[in-house]
Amino acid sequence: MAVLVTGGAGYIGSHTVAELIDKNEEVIVVDNLEKGHREAVIGGKLIVGDLRDSEFIKDVFNKNSIEAVIHFAAYIEVGESVGNPLKYYNNNVIATLNLLTAMKEAGVNKIVFSSTAATYGEPENIPILETDKTLPTNPYGETKLTVEKALNWCDKAYGTKYAVLRYFNACGAHKSGKIGEDHNPESHLIPLIIQVAMGKRDYISIFGNDYNTPDGTCVRDYIHVSDLAQAHCLALEKLRRGNDSQTYNLGNGKGFSVREVIDVVRKVTGCKIEAVDAPRRPGDPAVLVASSEKIKNELGWAPEAADLEMIVESAWNWHKQHPKGYSK
Ligand code: UFG
């Protein structure tokens, strides 16, 4: 039986597909290729289609023997979600309800769900625990939290077992150099700094220098995408063992400021990277750092690339080999 990976042509999805293939899993990817890349799917069967089409996803379950689902497909831009919340509710919530309905009708009761640190909003404690208050400050985080709540009710009503994974800042690229981060437009810090190193932009803007942090810039918890992918495999195994539904943070528990990240990219690339102070970006909390003790203790998750220099080296390697992303 196959593992269905929705959004498997996207950044974190494609790295998870690579881990699953490594583990000899049978994989079916569903992706509408609006944001994802066909070339990023390095194994398994790709079915192109959209979860907002309820008949399409029911058909996928009818025609294939599916054991479990790992659900990534969603819009992910915090800023865009503030300006266009309905777009986010439609794709991130309604499409997920279509998926859950199709799962229920097909008798599939295991799902690993891609959630986010944005479910917490402005944190009350650092490091953030899974039991901390969730009060999203943007529609993106709200849609993810809405799905988390729906999963909880589906578990109670239908026995749908879930693992919710709340990621902090995903970055880096696969060790093979074959897959990496290619968003259009790019909005994430590390790939943008790398674009400066590659001469594709003149400077990196530092969004805010007056936060209550040691150097005044925002602090984030950066986690290698392959360590995230590994966590999905562990969560799937746990669901297969028949364990209860759970929610886990995924980060490295160490915060880096925007200035520190720029310095790491300078060191790894050996390039002079110009940085320019700019206004704060609306909706950015000052500090987001995870406690990932729960997933370490319960699932034995052990990150292999917790060091930011290693993470940036892997990203640099991918971007050097794919200066135009997947389009070349
Ligand atoms: N930043 C800059 N300049 C840039 C881009 C980003 O200074 O050009 C800063 C941001 O203000 C932020 C940090 O770099 O302080 C990291 O920004 P990213 O856009 O790379 O990542 P975010 O922390 O905003 O977002 C990530 C995920 C989201 C998720 C969020 C949870 O990408 O999907 O964490 O808080 F919702």
mmCIF file of C-alpha atoms and ligand atoms in Angstrom:
data_model
loop_
_atom_site.group_PDB
_atom_site.id
_atom_site.type_symbol
_atom_site.label_atom_id
_atom_site.label_comp_id
_atom_site.label_asym_id
_atom_site.label_seq_id
_atom_site.Cartn_x
_atom_site.Cartn_y
_atom_site.Cartn_z
ATOM 1 C CA MET A 1 0.000 0.000 0.000
ATOM 2 C CA ALA A 2 1.151 3.510 -0.726
ATOM 3 C CA VAL A 3 1.803 6.647 1.288
ATOM 4 C CA LEU A 4 0.017 9.596 -0.337
ATOM 5 C CA VAL A 5 2.073 12.788 -0.169
ATOM 6 C CA THR A 6 0.082 15.907 -1.044
ATOM 7 C CA GLY A 7 2.263 18.833 -2.087
ATOM 8 C CA GLY A 8 5.074 16.344 -2.687
ATOM 9 C CA ALA A 9 6.503 18.517 -5.485
ATOM 10 C CA GLY A 10 7.068 21.405 -3.071
ATOM 11 C CA TYR A 11 10.107 22.185 -0.961
ATOM 12 C CA ILE A 12 9.534 20.174 2.236
ATOM 13 C CA GLY A 13 7.266 17.683 0.452
ATOM 14 C CA SER A 14 9.895 16.727 -2.121
ATOM 15 C CA HIS A 15 12.530 16.189 0.576
ATOM 16 C CA THR A 16 10.098 13.960 2.467
ATOM 17 C CA VAL A 17 9.357 11.980 -0.702
ATOM 18 C CA ALA A 18 13.136 11.480 -1.075
ATOM 19 C CA GLU A 19 13.351 10.086 2.495
ATOM 20 C CA LEU A 20 10.379 7.785 1.909
ATOM 21 C CA ILE A 21 11.871 6.464 -1.338
ATOM 22 C CA ASP A 22 15.144 5.860 0.542
ATOM 23 C CA LYS A 23 13.163 3.747 2.977
ATOM 24 C CA ASN A 24 11.636 1.739 0.089
ATOM 25 C CA GLU A 25 8.150 3.095 0.703
ATOM 26 C CA GLU A 26 5.601 3.089 -2.108
ATOM 27 C CA VAL A 27 4.828 6.770 -2.701
ATOM 28 C CA ILE A 28 2.034 8.566 -4.548
ATOM 29 C CA VAL A 29 2.432 12.323 -4.902
ATOM 30 C CA VAL A 30 -0.565 14.580 -5.505
ATOM 31 C CA ASP A 31 0.386 18.121 -6.492
ATOM 32 C CA ASN A 32 -1.288 20.755 -8.660
ATOM 33 C CA LEU A 33 2.171 22.073 -9.693
ATOM 34 C CA GLU A 34 1.043 25.649 -9.079
ATOM 35 C CA LYS A 35 4.022 26.145 -6.762
ATOM 36 C CA GLY A 36 5.657 22.727 -6.891
ATOM 37 C CA HIS A 37 8.086 21.413 -9.498
ATOM 38 C CA ARG A 38 7.720 18.185 -11.460
ATOM 39 C CA GLU A 39 11.538 17.761 -11.375
ATOM 40 C CA ALA A 40 11.508 17.864 -7.563
ATOM 41 C CA VAL A 41 9.643 14.550 -7.394
ATOM 42 C CA ILE A 42 12.551 12.137 -7.547
ATOM 43 C CA GLY A 43 10.516 8.952 -7.100
ATOM 44 C CA GLY A 44 7.053 7.483 -6.747
ATOM 45 C CA LYS A 45 4.018 8.210 -8.902
ATOM 46 C CA LEU A 46 2.996 11.831 -9.519
ATOM 47 C CA ILE A 47 -0.708 12.583 -10.005
ATOM 48 C CA VAL A 48 -1.326 16.182 -11.024
ATOM 49 C CA GLY A 49 -4.504 17.592 -9.529
ATOM 50 C CA ASP A 50 -5.999 19.947 -6.983
ATOM 51 C CA LEU A 51 -7.411 19.067 -3.562
ATOM 52 C CA ARG A 52 -9.964 21.862 -3.958
ATOM 53 C CA ASP A 53 -11.593 19.498 -6.463
ATOM 54 C CA SER A 54 -13.339 17.047 -4.122
ATOM 55 C CA GLU A 55 -14.138 14.543 -6.896
ATOM 56 C CA PHE A 56 -10.504 14.483 -7.988
ATOM 57 C CA ILE A 57 -9.197 13.520 -4.558
ATOM 58 C CA LYS A 58 -11.937 10.936 -3.995
ATOM 59 C CA ASP A 59 -10.943 9.386 -7.302
ATOM 60 C CA VAL A 60 -7.295 9.198 -6.195
ATOM 61 C CA PHE A 61 -8.364 7.131 -3.174
ATOM 62 C CA ASN A 62 -10.721 4.982 -5.266
ATOM 63 C CA LYS A 63 -8.096 4.133 -7.850
ATOM 64 C CA ASN A 64 -5.107 3.578 -5.551
ATOM 65 C CA SER A 65 -4.421 1.518 -2.487
ATOM 66 C CA ILE A 66 -3.453 4.148 0.090
ATOM 67 C CA GLU A 67 -2.426 3.378 3.636
ATOM 68 C CA ALA A 68 -1.568 6.808 5.052
ATOM 69 C CA VAL A 69 -1.316 10.461 4.078
ATOM 70 C CA ILE A 70 1.361 13.105 4.583
ATOM 71 C CA HIS A 71 -0.300 16.425 3.850
ATOM 72 C CA PHE A 72 1.822 19.397 2.739
ATOM 73 C CA ALA A 73 -0.262 21.002 -0.010
ATOM 74 C CA ALA A 74 -1.026 24.576 1.092
ATOM 75 C CA TYR A 75 -0.212 28.214 0.499
ATOM 76 C CA ILE A 76 2.582 29.357 2.811
ATOM 77 C CA GLU A 77 3.114 33.117 2.482
ATOM 78 C CA VAL A 78 2.329 34.914 5.728
ATOM 79 C CA GLY A 79 2.216 38.388 4.134
ATOM 80 C CA GLU A 80 -0.013 37.288 1.262
ATOM 81 C CA SER A 81 -2.389 35.614 3.701
ATOM 82 C CA VAL A 82 -2.961 38.919 5.500
ATOM 83 C CA GLY A 83 -4.019 40.596 2.237
ATOM 84 C CA ASN A 84 -6.017 37.667 0.889
ATOM 85 C CA PRO A 85 -7.330 35.494 3.739
ATOM 86 C CA LEU A 86 -10.045 33.804 1.658
ATOM 87 C CA LYS A 87 -7.444 32.431 -0.737
ATOM 88 C CA TYR A 88 -5.785 30.810 2.296
ATOM 89 C CA TYR A 89 -8.989 29.494 3.877
ATOM 90 C CA ASN A 90 -10.030 28.059 0.527
ATOM 91 C CA ASN A 91 -6.793 26.210 -0.195
ATOM 92 C CA ASN A 92 -5.545 25.421 3.296
ATOM 93 C CA VAL A 93 -8.840 24.626 5.022
ATOM 94 C CA ILE A 94 -11.483 23.664 2.452
ATOM 95 C CA ALA A 95 -9.065 21.580 0.382
ATOM 96 C CA THR A 96 -7.928 19.794 3.547
ATOM 97 C CA LEU A 97 -11.550 19.048 4.465
ATOM 98 C CA ASN A 98 -11.944 17.479 1.003
ATOM 99 C CA LEU A 99 -8.884 15.359 1.717
ATOM 100 C CA LEU A 100 -10.155 14.311 5.162
ATOM 101 C CA THR A 101 -13.555 13.445 3.666
ATOM 102 C CA ALA A 102 -11.933 11.315 0.958
ATOM 103 C CA MET A 103 -9.779 9.598 3.604
ATOM 104 C CA LYS A 104 -12.817 8.864 5.757
ATOM 105 C CA GLU A 105 -14.767 7.426 2.814
ATOM 106 C CA ALA A 106 -11.799 5.253 1.825
ATOM 107 C CA GLY A 107 -11.200 4.097 5.402
ATOM 108 C CA VAL A 108 -7.719 5.667 5.624
ATOM 109 C CA ASN A 109 -7.071 6.764 9.201
ATOM 110 C CA LYS A 110 -3.469 7.977 9.417
ATOM 111 C CA ILE A 111 -2.278 11.481 8.550
ATOM 112 C CA VAL A 112 0.884 13.483 9.190
ATOM 113 C CA PHE A 113 0.037 17.176 8.910
ATOM 114 C CA SER A 114 2.382 19.989 8.004
ATOM 115 C CA SER A 115 1.780 22.782 10.501
ATOM 116 C CA THR A 116 3.779 25.799 11.584
ATOM 117 C CA ALA A 117 5.233 27.905 14.379
ATOM 118 C CA ALA A 118 2.818 30.563 13.087
ATOM 119 C CA THR A 119 0.050 28.767 15.041
ATOM 120 C CA TYR A 120 1.546 30.231 18.246
ATOM 121 C CA GLY A 121 1.532 33.886 17.191
ATOM 122 C CA GLU A 122 3.480 36.079 19.620
ATOM 123 C CA PRO A 123 5.057 33.502 21.956
ATOM 124 C CA GLU A 124 4.529 33.637 25.706
ATOM 125 C CA ASN A 125 7.671 31.600 26.491
ATOM 126 C CA ILE A 126 10.979 30.880 24.779
ATOM 127 C CA PRO A 127 11.633 28.091 23.926
ATOM 128 C CA ILE A 128 8.050 27.431 22.831
ATOM 129 C CA LEU A 129 6.381 24.265 24.107
ATOM 130 C CA GLU A 130 3.577 22.427 22.294
ATOM 131 C CA THR A 131 1.311 23.188 25.248
ATOM 132 C CA ASP A 132 1.830 26.947 24.958
ATOM 133 C CA LYS A 133 -0.997 29.246 23.917
ATOM 134 C CA THR A 134 -1.913 29.288 20.207
ATOM 135 C CA LEU A 135 -3.068 32.701 19.015
ATOM 136 C CA PRO A 136 -2.043 33.214 15.374
ATOM 137 C CA THR A 137 -1.299 36.751 14.217
ATOM 138 C CA ASN A 138 -2.023 36.045 10.541
ATOM 139 C CA PRO A 139 -4.509 34.036 8.426
ATOM 140 C CA TYR A 140 -1.798 31.568 7.346
ATOM 141 C CA GLY A 141 -1.232 30.442 10.952
ATOM 142 C CA GLU A 142 -4.968 30.554 11.602
ATOM 143 C CA THR A 143 -5.754 28.214 8.688
ATOM 144 C CA LYS A 144 -3.164 25.725 9.927
ATOM 145 C CA LEU A 145 -4.569 25.885 13.454
ATOM 146 C CA THR A 146 -8.092 25.429 12.072
ATOM 147 C CA VAL A 147 -6.993 22.198 10.388
ATOM 148 C CA GLU A 148 -5.282 21.051 13.588
ATOM 149 C CA LYS A 149 -8.604 21.490 15.395
ATOM 150 C CA ALA A 150 -10.528 19.690 12.638
ATOM 151 C CA LEU A 151 -8.094 16.780 12.927
ATOM 152 C CA ASN A 152 -8.735 16.574 16.641
ATOM 153 C CA TRP A 153 -12.499 16.336 16.080
ATOM 154 C CA CYS A 154 -12.055 13.810 13.258
ATOM 155 C CA ASP A 155 -9.964 11.675 15.600
ATOM 156 C CA LYS A 156 -12.736 11.712 18.215
ATOM 157 C CA ALA A 157 -15.516 11.042 15.700
ATOM 158 C CA TYR A 158 -13.927 8.745 13.123
ATOM 159 C CA GLY A 159 -10.672 7.564 14.699
ATOM 160 C CA THR A 160 -8.482 9.513 12.262
ATOM 161 C CA LYS A 161 -5.037 9.348 13.900
ATOM 162 C CA TYR A 162 -2.751 12.296 13.251
ATOM 163 C CA ALA A 163 0.701 13.644 13.902
ATOM 164 C CA VAL A 164 0.806 17.432 13.652
ATOM 165 C CA LEU A 165 4.304 18.780 13.005
ATOM 166 C CA ARG A 166 4.790 22.471 13.748
ATOM 167 C CA TYR A 167 7.869 23.575 11.823
ATOM 168 C CA PHE A 168 10.005 26.544 12.664
ATOM 169 C CA ASN A 169 12.269 27.887 9.833
ATOM 170 C CA ALA A 170 12.901 25.205 7.220
ATOM 171 C CA CYS A 171 16.041 25.681 5.143
ATOM 172 C CA GLY A 172 18.911 23.867 3.416
ATOM 173 C CA ALA A 173 18.832 21.320 0.612
ATOM 174 C CA HIS A 174 19.154 17.575 0.030
ATOM 175 C CA LYS A 175 22.647 16.114 0.356
ATOM 176 C CA SER A 176 22.452 14.700 -3.180
ATOM 177 C CA GLY A 177 22.298 18.271 -4.517
ATOM 178 C CA LYS A 178 19.333 17.195 -6.682
ATOM 179 C CA ILE A 179 16.538 18.938 -4.802
ATOM 180 C CA GLY A 180 16.406 22.220 -2.914
ATOM 181 C CA GLU A 181 14.460 25.396 -2.249
ATOM 182 C CA ASP A 182 12.885 27.132 -5.252
ATOM 183 C CA HIS A 183 9.993 29.433 -4.369
ATOM 184 C CA ASN A 184 8.568 31.969 -6.771
ATOM 185 C CA PRO A 185 8.587 34.667 -5.582
ATOM 186 C CA GLU A 186 11.245 33.920 -2.967
ATOM 187 C CA SER A 187 10.567 35.495 0.430
ATOM 188 C CA HIS A 188 12.693 33.400 2.791
ATOM 189 C CA LEU A 189 15.789 34.816 4.387
ATOM 190 C CA ILE A 190 18.514 32.282 3.533
ATOM 191 C CA PRO A 191 17.742 31.856 -0.197
ATOM 192 C CA LEU A 192 17.440 35.647 -0.515
ATOM 193 C CA ILE A 193 20.874 36.192 1.077
ATOM 194 C CA ILE A 194 22.277 33.534 -1.265
ATOM 195 C CA GLN A 195 20.795 35.438 -4.204
ATOM 196 C CA VAL A 196 22.894 38.426 -3.113
ATOM 197 C CA ALA A 197 25.986 36.184 -2.934
ATOM 198 C CA MET A 198 25.228 35.017 -6.484
ATOM 199 C CA GLY A 199 24.885 38.576 -7.766
ATOM 200 C CA LYS A 200 21.163 38.171 -8.451
ATOM 201 C CA ARG A 201 20.269 41.006 -6.071
ATOM 202 C CA ASP A 202 22.299 43.944 -4.831
ATOM 203 C CA TYR A 203 21.650 43.645 -1.103
ATOM 204 C CA ILE A 204 19.603 41.923 1.561
ATOM 205 C CA SER A 205 17.102 44.030 3.498
ATOM 206 C CA ILE A 206 17.094 43.546 7.252
ATOM 207 C CA PHE A 207 13.466 43.890 8.286
ATOM 208 C CA GLY A 208 13.691 45.769 11.575
ATOM 209 C CA ASN A 209 16.698 46.661 13.746
ATOM 210 C CA ASP A 210 14.871 47.745 16.886
ATOM 211 C CA TYR A 211 13.463 44.470 18.205
ATOM 212 C CA ASN A 212 14.086 43.506 21.797
ATOM 213 C CA THR A 213 16.859 41.053 20.856
ATOM 214 C CA PRO A 214 20.652 41.175 21.409
ATOM 215 C CA ASP A 215 21.390 42.889 18.058
ATOM 216 C CA GLY A 216 17.923 44.337 17.429
ATOM 217 C CA THR A 217 17.033 41.947 14.576
ATOM 218 C CA CYS A 218 14.550 39.041 14.656
ATOM 219 C CA VAL A 219 15.677 35.699 16.031
ATOM 220 C CA ARG A 220 14.557 32.436 14.417
ATOM 221 C CA ASP A 221 15.153 28.703 14.842
ATOM 222 C CA TYR A 222 16.515 27.288 11.572
ATOM 223 C CA ILE A 223 16.048 23.591 10.810
ATOM 224 C CA HIS A 224 17.411 21.524 7.937
ATOM 225 C CA VAL A 225 14.703 20.368 5.535
ATOM 226 C CA SER A 226 16.039 16.785 5.555
ATOM 227 C CA ASP A 227 15.786 16.683 9.360
ATOM 228 C CA LEU A 228 12.178 17.792 8.935
ATOM 229 C CA ALA A 229 11.660 15.070 6.334
ATOM 230 C CA GLN A 230 13.093 12.487 8.729
ATOM 231 C CA ALA A 231 10.598 13.593 11.381
ATOM 232 C CA HIS A 232 7.715 12.867 8.981
ATOM 233 C CA CYS A 233 8.961 9.306 8.521
ATOM 234 C CA LEU A 234 9.221 8.826 12.298
ATOM 235 C CA ALA A 235 5.728 10.257 12.782
ATOM 236 C CA LEU A 236 4.360 7.890 10.140
ATOM 237 C CA GLU A 237 6.002 4.922 11.879
ATOM 238 C CA LYS A 238 4.448 5.998 15.141
ATOM 239 C CA LEU A 239 0.981 6.121 13.597
ATOM 240 C CA ARG A 240 1.561 2.666 12.145
ATOM 241 C CA ARG A 241 2.311 1.379 15.634
ATOM 242 C CA GLY A 242 -1.207 2.475 16.525
ATOM 243 C CA ASN A 243 -0.219 5.245 18.882
ATOM 244 C CA ASP A 244 -2.337 8.231 19.838
ATOM 245 C CA SER A 245 -2.551 11.461 17.883
ATOM 246 C CA GLN A 246 0.111 13.999 18.879
ATOM 247 C CA THR A 247 1.428 17.482 18.099
ATOM 248 C CA TYR A 248 5.177 18.134 17.892
ATOM 249 C CA ASN A 249 7.398 21.181 17.445
ATOM 250 C CA LEU A 250 10.318 20.885 15.055
ATOM 251 C CA GLY A 251 13.256 23.192 15.463
ATOM 252 C CA ASN A 252 16.826 23.021 16.730
ATOM 253 C CA GLY A 253 16.189 24.962 19.916
ATOM 254 C CA LYS A 254 18.786 27.576 19.043
ATOM 255 C CA GLY A 255 17.990 31.084 17.833
ATOM 256 C CA PHE A 256 19.940 33.083 15.244
ATOM 257 C CA SER A 257 19.371 36.748 14.518
ATOM 258 C CA VAL A 258 18.994 38.025 10.946
ATOM 259 C CA ARG A 259 22.463 39.603 11.222
ATOM 260 C CA GLU A 260 23.956 36.329 12.461
ATOM 261 C CA VAL A 261 22.411 34.438 9.547
ATOM 262 C CA ILE A 262 23.865 36.967 7.080
ATOM 263 C CA ASP A 263 27.303 36.480 8.696
ATOM 264 C CA VAL A 264 27.030 32.697 8.370
ATOM 265 C CA VAL A 265 26.167 33.023 4.666
ATOM 266 C CA ARG A 266 29.137 35.400 4.204
ATOM 267 C CA LYS A 267 31.431 32.845 5.852
ATOM 268 C CA VAL A 268 30.130 29.849 3.873
ATOM 269 C CA THR A 269 30.084 31.579 0.477
ATOM 270 C CA GLY A 270 33.161 33.775 0.950
ATOM 271 C CA CYS A 271 31.170 36.574 -0.714
ATOM 272 C CA LYS A 272 30.793 40.133 0.385
ATOM 273 C CA ILE A 273 27.080 40.490 1.050
ATOM 274 C CA GLU A 274 25.659 43.943 1.442
ATOM 275 C CA ALA A 275 22.925 44.313 4.059
ATOM 276 C CA VAL A 276 20.644 47.331 4.369
ATOM 277 C CA ASP A 277 18.440 48.167 7.351
ATOM 278 C CA ALA A 278 14.766 48.355 6.387
ATOM 279 C CA PRO A 279 11.460 48.801 8.260
ATOM 280 C CA ARG A 280 9.933 45.944 10.228
ATOM 281 C CA ARG A 281 7.844 43.449 8.256
ATOM 282 C CA PRO A 282 4.283 43.429 9.644
ATOM 283 C CA GLY A 283 3.406 40.345 11.675
ATOM 284 C CA ASP A 284 6.979 39.271 12.529
ATOM 285 C CA PRO A 285 7.386 38.174 16.168
ATOM 286 C CA ALA A 286 10.772 39.186 17.639
ATOM 287 C CA VAL A 287 11.863 35.701 18.675
ATOM 288 C CA LEU A 288 10.660 32.217 17.666
ATOM 289 C CA VAL A 289 12.634 29.302 19.094
ATOM 290 C CA ALA A 290 11.252 25.794 19.563
ATOM 291 C CA SER A 291 11.553 23.264 22.278
ATOM 292 C CA SER A 292 11.708 19.975 20.339
ATOM 293 C CA GLU A 293 12.249 17.817 23.421
ATOM 294 C CA LYS A 294 8.886 16.112 22.952
ATOM 295 C CA ILE A 295 9.639 14.689 19.498
ATOM 296 C CA LYS A 296 13.178 13.763 20.572
ATOM 297 C CA ASN A 297 11.899 11.888 23.621
ATOM 298 C CA GLU A 298 8.817 10.274 22.082
ATOM 299 C CA LEU A 299 9.981 9.508 18.534
ATOM 300 C CA GLY A 300 13.754 9.479 18.930
ATOM 301 C CA TRP A 301 14.116 12.340 16.427
ATOM 302 C CA ALA A 302 17.795 13.297 16.188
ATOM 303 C CA PRO A 303 18.699 16.078 13.728
ATOM 304 C CA GLU A 304 21.743 15.336 11.579
ATOM 305 C CA ALA A 305 22.383 18.890 10.421
ATOM 306 C CA ALA A 306 21.605 21.040 13.431
ATOM 307 C CA ASP A 307 24.548 23.320 12.742
ATOM 308 C CA LEU A 308 23.575 26.472 10.802
ATOM 309 C CA GLU A 309 26.816 26.472 8.817
ATOM 310 C CA MET A 310 26.104 22.932 7.590
ATOM 311 C CA ILE A 311 22.568 23.959 6.681
ATOM 312 C CA VAL A 312 23.736 26.995 4.713
ATOM 313 C CA GLU A 313 26.452 24.935 2.982
ATOM 314 C CA SER A 314 23.803 22.521 1.692
ATOM 315 C CA ALA A 315 21.641 25.417 0.464
ATOM 316 C CA TRP A 316 24.665 27.077 -1.187
ATOM 317 C CA ASN A 317 25.552 23.800 -2.899
ATOM 318 C CA TRP A 318 22.030 23.515 -4.380
ATOM 319 C CA HIS A 319 21.860 27.145 -5.531
ATOM 320 C CA LYS A 320 25.304 27.004 -7.158
ATOM 321 C CA GLN A 321 24.278 23.915 -9.106
ATOM 322 C CA HIS A 322 20.817 25.310 -9.932
ATOM 323 C CA PRO A 323 21.256 29.055 -10.389
ATOM 324 C CA LYS A 324 17.838 29.259 -12.046
ATOM 325 C CA GLY A 325 16.203 26.790 -9.674
ATOM 326 C CA TYR A 326 14.332 23.943 -11.331
ATOM 327 C CA SER A 327 13.815 25.890 -14.537
ATOM 328 C CA LYS A 328 17.350 25.015 -15.677
HETATM 329 N N1 UFG B 1 13.899 38.689 6.798
HETATM 330 C C1 UFG B 1 14.642 39.817 6.534
HETATM 331 N N2 UFG B 1 14.834 40.152 5.223
HETATM 332 C C2 UFG B 1 14.302 39.437 4.183
HETATM 333 C C3 UFG B 1 13.549 38.277 4.491
HETATM 334 C C4 UFG B 1 13.361 37.932 5.811
HETATM 335 O O1 UFG B 1 15.119 40.510 7.423
HETATM 336 O O2 UFG B 1 14.500 39.827 3.034
HETATM 337 C C5 UFG B 1 13.713 38.305 8.207
HETATM 338 C C6 UFG B 1 12.248 38.213 8.600
HETATM 339 O O3 UFG B 1 11.767 39.451 8.989
HETATM 340 C C7 UFG B 1 12.326 37.193 9.740
HETATM 341 C C8 UFG B 1 13.507 36.276 9.354
HETATM 342 O O4 UFG B 1 14.255 37.032 8.386
HETATM 343 O O5 UFG B 1 12.637 37.841 10.928
HETATM 344 C C9 UFG B 1 13.077 34.979 8.739
HETATM 345 O O6 UFG B 1 12.133 35.285 7.694
HETATM 346 P P1 UFG B 1 11.571 34.180 6.690
HETATM 347 O O7 UFG B 1 10.653 34.897 5.759
HETATM 348 O O8 UFG B 1 12.697 33.398 6.109
HETATM 349 O O9 UFG B 1 10.781 33.182 7.637
HETATM 350 P P2 UFG B 1 9.608 33.494 8.673
HETATM 351 O O10 UFG B 1 10.195 33.337 10.039
HETATM 352 O O11 UFG B 1 8.895 34.747 8.395
HETATM 353 O O12 UFG B 1 8.582 32.373 8.274
HETATM 354 C C10 UFG B 1 8.741 31.025 8.588
HETATM 355 C C11 UFG B 1 8.033 30.191 7.536
HETATM 356 C C12 UFG B 1 6.550 30.475 7.553
HETATM 357 C C13 UFG B 1 6.021 30.285 8.944
HETATM 358 C C14 UFG B 1 6.815 31.087 9.924
HETATM 359 C C15 UFG B 1 6.378 30.776 11.315
HETATM 360 O O13 UFG B 1 8.556 30.461 6.277
HETATM 361 O O14 UFG B 1 5.888 29.617 6.670
HETATM 362 O O15 UFG B 1 8.196 30.789 9.836
HETATM 363 O O16 UFG B 1 6.583 31.881 12.100
HETATM 364 F F1 UFG B 1 4.746 30.660 9.030
#
